[in-house]
Amino acid sequence: MEFALASGIGVLTACGIYLLLRARSFDVILGLTLLSYATNLLIFAAGRPVIGKPPVLREGVAETLANYTDPLPQALVLTAIVIAFAMTAVAIVVAMRSRADNRSDHVDGREPDAGGKQ
Amino acid sequence: MAHLPVLPVLVPLVAGALMLLVGRRIGPQRAIAWTAMAALLATAALLAREADRGEILVYLLGDWPARLGIALTVDRTSALMVLTTALLAAPCLLYACSGWDRRAPHFHALFQLQLAGLNGAFLTGDLFNLFVFFEVLLIASYGLMLSGGRGPRMRAGLHYVAFNITASTLFLVALGLLYGLTGTLNMAEMSLRVAAADPDDVALIQAASGILLVVFCAKAALLPLYLWLPETYSHAPAAVAALFTVMTKVGVYAVLRVYTLVFGSEAGELAGWAWDWLLPAGIATLVLASLGALASPTLRAQVSWLVIASAATLFIAFSLDTPASVSAGLYYLVQSTFVTAALFLIADMVRRQRGKAGDRLDIAAPLGHKAALGLLLLVAGVAVAGLPPLPGFIGKFALLAAVPDGRVALVWTTVLVTSLLALVAMARSGSQLVWRAEAFPDGAAAPRPPRTAQRIAAGVLLGYLGALMLVSAPVLRYTDAAAAQLLAPAPAADAIRGTAPTKRAPSP
Amino acid sequence: MKRFLPSLPLSLAVFVLWMLLVSNFSPAQAALGLALAVALPLLADMLAPERARFGRLPVALKLGAVVLVDIVRSNIEVARLILGPERAISPGFVQVPLDLRNIHGITALASIITLTPGTVSAELSEDRRHLLVHCFNLRDADQVVATIKARYEAPLKEIFP
Amino acid sequence: MSTAFEIMMVALLAVGAFFVLVGSLGLAKLSDFFKRLHGPTKASTLGVGCVMIASIGHHAVLGDGLGLRELLITGFLFITAPISAHLMAKAALALAAEDPRPSLPPRDEPQAGEGDGPRRAETGGRRS
Amino acid sequence: MIETAVVVAMYVVGLAMLLSLWRLLRGPTVPDRILGLDTLYVNTIALLILFGMHLDSSIYFEAALIIAMLGFVGTVMLSKYVMRRDIVE
Amino acid sequence: MLELLLALPFVLALLVAILRNVPRAATAWLAASAPLLGLAILAWYTPAVMSGEIPQVTHAWIPQAGLLFDLRLDGLAWMFAGLVLGIGVLIVMYARYYLSSSDCAPRFFAYLLLFMGAMLGMVLAGNLLLLVVFWELTSVSSFLLIGYWTHRKDAREGARMALTITGAGGLALLGGVLLLGKIAGSFQLDVVLASGDAIRAHPLYAPMLGLVLLGIFTKSAQFPLHFWLPHAMAAPTPVSAYLHSATMVKAGVFLLARLHPALAGSDLFFYTVSGIGAATLLVGAWNAIFQHDLKGLLAYSTISHLGLITLLFGLSTPMAVVAGVFHILNHAVFKASLFMAAGIIDHEAGTRDMRRLGGLRRLMPFTSALAIIASLAMAGVPLLNGFLSKEMFFAEALEIRGHDAMRLGVSIAAFLAGIFGVAYSLRFVHDTFFGAPPDLGREIHEPPRWMKIPVEILVVACLAVGVVPALTIAPVLETSARGVLGPALPEYSLAVWHGFNLPLLMSIGSMVLGVTLYFGLRRLFDIHAVIRRSLGRRVFRGNVQALLRLAWRFTYAIANGNLQRYLLLTVLAALVLAAAPLADGALLAGAGAGQPMPVLGWVVWAVLAAAAIATVALHRQRLLALVVIGAVGLAVSLVFVFLSAPDLALTQLLVEMVTIALMLLALNYLPQESPKGRSRLRRVRDLAIAGAAGIGVTGLVYATITRPSQTIAGELLARSLPEAYGSNVVNVILVDFRGFDTLGEIAVFGIAGLVVHALLRRSRLTPTEVIPGGPALLPMPANLSQLLFPLALAVSVYLFLRGHNQPGGGFIAGLVLAIPLLLQYVIQGSQYVEQRLGFDYVRCIGIGLLAAVGTGVAAMLFDLPFLSSGHADPVLPLFGPLPLASALGFDIGVYLVVFGGAMLILSMMGTVKPRRKAPPAATGDAAPRGTPA
Ligand code: NA
Ligand code: NA
């Protein structure tokens, strides 16, 4: 299972990075979204997740890591998800404004054919 | 007083939240902003005084032992950073209050939240919490930079945002791996575990901390990650760009904090590995940034490159890893923050006095209010080029004096040659902007003079430099002690881990 | 009364939902459920200009039973068609003329049509006189229309007068 | 736990899983969007419904006592499935190259006010 | 026996998910893909309930409830986009 | 008192600069008062200094770094201070009349006084670092002075050139001084001067000497760095007279004298300094002959004389040192007067070009006489001061011991330089004052009296020293030489007549040959036609241009404004730093065995991987990518579900929906498709990097999570219920253990809302495609969603309340509140919803933040740290026990911020469309309604 988890994260990372390196703002944002999935899973994986032991305490079950998975990475991922969403929102809006103001959705604000070098 | 360490975060946070309740009326917003500013200055000063007693203040949030919850840790260095930020913020706020704050929606709220983020990043002793406050300050900086802007600023903003989100993603990757390998997020606790790491884990820990290093260097604009900074800073509104000068310092600070405490002298096999990378990177960055300053088409771009150069100088100072060099670096950090901030403000005033030419260096244009602006530019230029007697010189010579014997040739050559490049660059700009200024054509009215608030703001920043020059001895004594504290992390780590909660049971 | 309890069925639904969610009955939970049952429909009412008038509970229950049976029956029917060869299927659209005028009634009808496998309500004409229905296997359009009108629309007209 | 209960549970699970599968099979197999649109209904009605009932029984007998919370899931599906089906159909109609809709019968004489009233009430706020 | 049935049912639902995924990836039209995604959500509800039975835990109920209640919002928005481009008119 | 002496010029500079609108005379007097008072103070010290005392004051500045504010008035300092102040007075006097009415006098005098202060500080400094401080200050102030006529290109260029060269030298000097301090163990001059032997024996002596000499040579314009000096002549003449004859260029030789005891005495020193000095001596003198500009000639002459002084100090014998000190004085006096004379000529004739000048002796006889006398002093004619030191120089050259070749070379150089010196002096005199009077179209007459007085004083000094040296200069020379050599001065005599010896022969020879040379050259070719372009300037400009070009090319080749490159470098940097330590296969060492993988897990894996890859494959068709990425989100939620993270699954699901909403809203304003990237190579490269990163991450994660965990989380589990009163440990961490994170997190969320609001509030963006027709009417979905709405709200409240003990909590509940509302926006339109449910989302965020902070602050009232949780269990009469945890208050804050933030973002994005075309029926401007908040 560890390998599946690790390789899933790897696939997400690879896909995310490929999109991150594209030239259009929307593609970059898609890439960042995929990367944020990857990082969330990565942090989550750092807690050595197991099946069926959610960290919600039940009566009569000893409160040890033998009975519950590590809750800390989950809390971290929650924070990370929220922050990633906030960042995505800002990035999207900036991309919209950049497109509207600069008449191109190229990340550099100009079509590669239109403008030469600086 | 017991709650002093948390106040630098709470005061601006509450102020920022209150801004949202008063709506768009500028009067109440300014009142809140200045009240908070005053409170923050007082808090920061008190904090520095407390920290200078030599003990590490540990504030256990939620009354949890440091390794379970989040602990704020105040040593001399973090107190110095908080104080620097507060001192910097006041003139920036003043400058913005001359009109920009009306034009940029939510300026005051974002400004306060940015301060909260900065202070949080300086004070926290927890690695993940550091990430969170990085994000707070970053997202507030997006707002500050872009609110009220358009066109090219949006393009620069898109770069800035995308770049930083990428860096933050890497931050999370590093955090996840480090947590997976050490099982903790508290830096003091982590330092202990890194020191005692299984030999099989060492390479992995180093890989993780390598990614972390990339993140911090990206925020601090170190080679090869510095490229985002010039366009970002030169497109930001003046007051904001001035405030941003402390943001690269956050990255430098984070490197200093993490790579002295967690991977510092106590870290066993990993002790100080990062410095081997940072010295050449810092030197290369310094050279490139100085060339950039020379090549800049505008004054603001030039100042942006100088910001990078100052961060690179800091990296050089810190990577030398001696108490004297770290101390010199801390001193240099403070002064370079003020001087580059002042230059951003001056550049803006110059820009507004030159009509369409703006702050472009390749065009001769009339300059209104030449005498005052010329004087400001002169003082700031002297300071930024590291000429005596201003603190830039003191910091530089303290740094040079602190270079250990083996590195003298390399570091001295770099620092001295780049100082010359900075000098040439500033002389060129001053000559182009002030000296070459023609008279206003007949009939053309001279631009409205810079507002008093703007001039005072720039003057205050330069005044800091004067003050810093005069009290260099006590400041350097403080930074000496701060460096000693940083480079001997064991007592700090013990203090943090050993601090007992008020009511709760301590951690075993 | 209407002012504080705009829609009794909705309030009831909220209350039932609450009690189902919290599972274990306690006076405090019941009180909270009641409070929500009053408050939330009021809030929702601000968004809904057309209030539902709900009558004839027995008819509604009977209709519910009919629909449940139809769901099971048509599920089997459609499953058989899906598993069989595709040529046996001849899909098509029909326009079902509506006598219902109440939007709640139309909504209920459309929902029932959709929930019953084999038919999907695709569009309500702009004048709300016709409902476009797609049939998975349309043999006799008129019969489909007649069935819908008789089995579902008629009781709905009673429920939502 | 009686055998009858067990058999019932297994049957419910079998039926539920079967219809979920058939729904997706239809989705994957059929050749045209509007045909496929019928598939998921099986999953969301009978498929999930049967699994829900099985779950209620399971938790009532084997777990922490009777709870009817699963009914809520079916309830919500009954509210939401028509909305999504309706909108997807509308989307497909909007994209269709040629209008597949049978023509409407000739319009009746407009009955003054009656049909328009509610519609205006509904949409009035939206047009500016 | 119930346990086996639950596990088998989970595999069947998993198969259904793969079929839905196929449609999602295959298209050909945008509504087809939306439909694939929507079905994937519905399959997930069944899977979550089965998983709860499998582990004898009701802790996954909320997730299923949320999907049932709000999972269609994505479908609605995507469809609205296809229809109008502007999802909040 | 020494402090006062030093402070005077600075204080008066400030006064002069501040006091605008006072008469020029008053400004001048104010300015002159600084050197005058300074001279008085110096006079007061004179007896003490002459008697061998060294008055000294020390203040701490940065003692720990060795930088003391230490002033020390020994003989050398005393002499230089006198020079700086004395000539300073004359210059001020002269400048008062020299400056035209359009020049800004206060600025000029302020700069001049600033420079004077810097010079004084440098000569008085008793601490080497302090000396460097003032040294650099002279560079800066001279930059200002040279560039004083800012409208002139040559002035600006000359100023920058001077600053560049001397600034570079200053930096080198800083390095040298730091090394010197390191070697000597102190920066205090006393200590350094006393440890000459140790210094010369130190292995760092050579680099130290090189750096210090670089500083000295740049400042004193030694070959080959001499070329800046002629270009500095663009400055007003008082500046040239002061800086470029008497003071600043003397700073270099001053330092040479100052550090002589510490540095001199090695072969390295001897050869380098005397070699450079000799070269400068010749190059300067030869070039001076061919200048056409009076000031240019004087500048090259200055270079030559500075070379002479340098050479003398290089020879290092006590006598040579005395001669060097002596020549410093003499040169200052005659050269200052010559510059002033040149200034007068320029002032009166309007030109300094010797090709256009001539016959001035008839038009301004008195000035001409003065200038001629001074030129003769420059040429080293007997009975003038220049002669004396030149004699001493010849004598020293002939007496070099132990280096025969050197003796010969230096002697020849000295002789040649003497010849050239006579030639250019002659040219100065002949071309300017003799011959036919020019026709310059203006009347030329004697300058104002006060402008001449300074020249008179200086020329009188030349004569006095030259005729009766023993009575005039001897005590001064002795005092100042003692400052260099200490009490043991060599025997020397300042008599005019030493008998008929070789030096005298050389003097006479050079005189004769010099005259011959000048007239010979004139005979041979037209000296006026010779245009000597400054090679140094060309090289300098070329270098600066090349540097700028290099900087430009380098900078913009790297920072080319291309985000893709920035991101690529970031990714690569991370890859390299992560891979480096693992290169030797350390990755898998220590990895343990994993858990078995259920088949169903592979299904989820397949959904995840397939959807992620499909997102990449379809990314150019953006809508499709969005549909597919939804499946990735779903798969991630499923991973969370299966691996025991219900809270995460819920959050992921909800955020997924909001994200899709966000992207769809944005997609309306972006192109529907991405154009295909032009470069296939780049795609392949990116794929390779992405693949490498993917593999790397896989390896890192696998290696990490197969190792045993050593987390502290066990303690969190154990202390969650008893101390934080919650059984959902994840939520307890969020609102209690790590509540501060959550506070930051909601701050981020709230700020995101504010940023979006700020960016979109007034913007009206144009959609890429507008589908014709009115807004979609969706009566049936609207109806159903209205039914759903209150139910969803109830679920939201439920999730909120139970969050502390079961999956749920403020964040999830906030989104469960927001998404149904979003659905209302989608189905009913934003105006419809906002008219009926008028939330002020901005305020909602503010209140939420305050609620969260307030809950934390409440703990402070109980003397507990911020965010300490509290707990109460009141039993209500009818309802039974009511468990209350303070965390609930915090969670309310989270709830409000999340709801407010999410809705603010979504509603803003729904309201940016442009004004819709007015429906046919409507008239007038149907502007969309204002946005919330
Ligand atoms: Na149906
Ligand atoms: Na002539």
mmCIF file of N, CA and C and ligand atoms in Angstrom, chain F residues 354-355 357-358 431, ligand 2:
data_model
loop_
_atom_site.group_PDB
_atom_site.id
_atom_site.type_symbol
_atom_site.label_atom_id
_atom_site.label_comp_id
_atom_site.label_asym_id
_atom_site.label_seq_id
_atom_site.Cartn_x
_atom_site.Cartn_y
_atom_site.Cartn_z
ATOM 1 N N MET F 354 44.684 77.418 -24.545
ATOM 2 C CA MET F 354 45.905 78.170 -24.801
ATOM 3 C C MET F 354 46.054 78.496 -26.278
ATOM 4 N N ARG F 355 45.376 77.767 -27.142
ATOM 5 C CA ARG F 355 45.492 78.077 -28.559
ATOM 6 C C ARG F 355 44.794 79.388 -28.888
ATOM 7 N N LEU F 357 44.398 81.794 -26.414
ATOM 8 C CA LEU F 357 44.880 82.823 -25.501
ATOM 9 C C LEU F 357 46.229 83.360 -25.971
ATOM 10 N N GLY F 358 46.674 84.402 -25.291
ATOM 11 C CA GLY F 358 47.996 84.952 -25.601
ATOM 12 C C GLY F 358 48.061 86.411 -25.195
ATOM 13 N N ASP F 431 52.393 80.527 -23.927
ATOM 14 C CA ASP F 431 51.157 80.500 -24.709
ATOM 15 C C ASP F 431 50.097 81.439 -24.166
HETATM 16 NA NA NA G 2 48.343 80.872 -26.857
#
